[in-house]
């Protein structure tokens, strides 16, 4: 096996320090681009992971009634007809909607739950027994907004009939579910119906749970026969929609990065292909004193590898800190910015080797090639020509 | 032995830098190629060092046609046989004295002890060891020349080629170089110097002076 030539490696390291300014510039730009690219990948991976996690407690089918393309409330009794469909394990009439808090010009998501639902997802609310008709739980984002307006212990809803309804704040929703609960006010169904002006015997939609997931398409077909105007959404549809959204936003970002990367490599290529007279002369001197083209390319390889690999490492490690320790502010807002209240969540660490390899192959080998190819073109010239 | 056989060299088509030149240099011989600037002396040195290829003709060194060697073999030939002292020294200006002198040894990947010994030996011999860690662009012309000579000798080559070695030196430093040449000559090295400096003419240890004019040997 061929021995590693550590003298060449040392020479390459020296060479990097000899052209300090140029190399610091290239190192900084490359690290920054890798940092941005990695951050986008990490945020996307974490959100998909959270979604995967959350989808476990979501209903298998959601049935809504549309009128003029808008979701309208439906009679609660229809739950019995849905429950009668073979294969449906449970049906829950849901109450939810939005409350516009005009003082902050923002919307809170109102979710009404009954006792059964509180118990079905104990992670959502720590002490579910505290949820009464005169209390509510709020998400972290809601809490921050309310605190700005001195609503520390209670909140006054302005109802559609212009009267007030006062609810005590019993606690905060779990931070683990912040992606979903940050802008949520969790009320009892009765209170929620009052805030949202929904009649007592009505609900917004129905959540259906199915024991055998293979039966979902059959059940959907049966619901469609029973309620031809209903909008039916399955868990699978939801996942596809969410993935599309993330891919769209991620894709949009990736497109920007591809343009940025392309521009960067054009600059790098242009910089290196127009090998400076100093570099050209160095190649000439090295050849004149007995270096082969292979030796010169090996030295340039080490030089490019050291610079690009450390830029890669710095970019990726920086992105990990930025995403997992500092919650990727700005980039995260772009991904989940549809709500006016930005969720304050700790993104879970997801190790995806493919992502690391992808970023590596998009940066290090390209930079090395952009360095080696022009050097090779110069190194194959006659020494005479290089030194003249 | 070095042999130039009917060498013609054109850098630009139809402009001959050398025109059908033939020359033989014996092992251990010190030859001075003299002539005005642009006469073709430097071209002869660069062909002997396989830095370029003749347009026609052959350069033979130790019975090997080096003018037809592929690029990588030509580099190996230089590494093992040639020490070249350039007119402008051609040092890597941001490297230290030690690093410049060590550069020709790098591709050989020698054991560290041997590597340091050879570099230290070359520095001591050409009296530049005291500037070991100084960056060469901070050195005077004379000191830079010593570095160039040390670098040319660090591999202990059989052939030393020097192109206008005193062009950038004052009289005292030029005289010092003559003394260094005398030493190298004693070591039985084959030395070829291209110069128009009269200081080299008529020296007792020079074996032969060859005059080059307009690309031909006069």
mmCIF file of C-alpha atoms in Angstrom, chain A residues 3-8 10-11 14-15 18-19 278 281-282 285-295 379-385 387-388, chain B residues 9 11 46 50-53 71-72 75-76 78-79 84 86 90-95 99 103-112 115 151 155:
data_model
loop_
_atom_site.group_PDB
_atom_site.id
_atom_site.type_symbol
_atom_site.label_atom_id
_atom_site.label_comp_id
_atom_site.label_asym_id
_atom_site.label_seq_id
_atom_site.Cartn_x
_atom_site.Cartn_y
_atom_site.Cartn_z
ATOM 1 C CA UNK A 3 2.411 5.485 2.113
ATOM 2 C CA UNK A 4 0.665 8.799 2.810
ATOM 3 C CA UNK A 5 3.062 11.627 2.076
ATOM 4 C CA UNK A 6 2.772 13.784 5.188
ATOM 5 C CA UNK A 7 5.236 16.317 3.745
ATOM 6 C CA UNK A 8 2.723 17.007 0.970
ATOM 7 C CA UNK A 10 2.069 19.781 5.531
ATOM 8 C CA UNK A 11 2.899 21.713 2.378
ATOM 9 C CA UNK A 14 1.216 25.844 4.733
ATOM 10 C CA UNK A 15 -0.162 26.848 1.380
ATOM 11 C CA UNK A 18 0.126 31.556 2.802
ATOM 12 C CA UNK A 19 -2.970 32.842 0.993
ATOM 13 C CA UNK A 278 1.495 33.561 -8.442
ATOM 14 C CA UNK A 281 4.521 30.438 -11.162
ATOM 15 C CA UNK A 282 4.425 28.135 -8.107
ATOM 16 C CA UNK A 285 8.711 26.145 -9.895
ATOM 17 C CA UNK A 286 7.477 22.876 -8.406
ATOM 18 C CA UNK A 287 7.670 21.159 -11.769
ATOM 19 C CA UNK A 288 11.117 22.625 -12.408
ATOM 20 C CA UNK A 289 12.480 21.169 -9.153
ATOM 21 C CA UNK A 290 11.111 17.713 -9.872
ATOM 22 C CA UNK A 291 7.482 17.536 -8.806
ATOM 23 C CA UNK A 292 5.343 15.405 -11.095
ATOM 24 C CA UNK A 293 1.879 16.506 -12.189
ATOM 25 C CA UNK A 294 0.502 13.855 -9.802
ATOM 26 C CA UNK A 295 2.400 15.382 -6.870
ATOM 27 C CA UNK A 379 0.294 21.673 -14.528
ATOM 28 C CA UNK A 380 0.311 19.911 -17.882
ATOM 29 C CA UNK A 381 1.893 22.926 -19.601
ATOM 30 C CA UNK A 382 5.654 23.018 -20.266
ATOM 31 C CA UNK A 383 7.671 24.409 -17.356
ATOM 32 C CA UNK A 384 9.302 26.794 -19.796
ATOM 33 C CA UNK A 385 5.940 28.305 -20.545
ATOM 34 C CA UNK A 387 8.152 30.289 -15.768
ATOM 35 C CA UNK A 388 8.530 32.630 -18.702
ATOM 36 C CA UNK B 9 13.885 25.316 -30.826
ATOM 37 C CA UNK B 11 8.891 29.233 -29.250
ATOM 38 C CA UNK B 46 16.100 24.566 -20.161
ATOM 39 C CA UNK B 50 13.894 18.897 -19.774
ATOM 40 C CA UNK B 51 11.886 21.980 -18.882
ATOM 41 C CA UNK B 52 10.783 22.147 -22.499
ATOM 42 C CA UNK B 53 11.100 20.062 -25.634
ATOM 43 C CA UNK B 71 6.071 14.896 -18.486
ATOM 44 C CA UNK B 72 6.098 12.748 -15.320
ATOM 45 C CA UNK B 75 10.049 15.517 -13.616
ATOM 46 C CA UNK B 76 11.646 12.406 -12.114
ATOM 47 C CA UNK B 78 15.010 16.535 -12.888
ATOM 48 C CA UNK B 79 14.419 15.397 -9.318
ATOM 49 C CA UNK B 84 18.791 24.410 -11.445
ATOM 50 C CA UNK B 86 17.435 30.345 -12.027
ATOM 51 C CA UNK B 90 12.276 31.344 -8.597
ATOM 52 C CA UNK B 91 11.858 30.800 -4.891
ATOM 53 C CA UNK B 92 8.381 30.423 -3.392
ATOM 54 C CA UNK B 93 8.339 33.815 -1.804
ATOM 55 C CA UNK B 94 5.985 33.206 1.116
ATOM 56 C CA UNK B 95 7.854 30.138 2.322
ATOM 57 C CA UNK B 99 10.734 25.225 3.464
ATOM 58 C CA UNK B 103 10.576 21.589 -1.404
ATOM 59 C CA UNK B 104 12.420 19.342 -3.921
ATOM 60 C CA UNK B 105 12.527 16.542 -1.321
ATOM 61 C CA UNK B 106 8.792 16.536 -0.595
ATOM 62 C CA UNK B 107 7.631 14.139 -3.366
ATOM 63 C CA UNK B 108 10.359 11.620 -2.411
ATOM 64 C CA UNK B 109 8.650 11.039 0.964
ATOM 65 C CA UNK B 110 11.967 10.338 2.731
ATOM 66 C CA UNK B 111 12.152 9.242 6.362
ATOM 67 C CA UNK B 112 11.978 12.348 8.601
ATOM 68 C CA UNK B 115 14.777 14.619 5.199
ATOM 69 C CA UNK B 151 17.709 24.155 -2.995
ATOM 70 C CA UNK B 155 19.118 16.374 -3.703
#
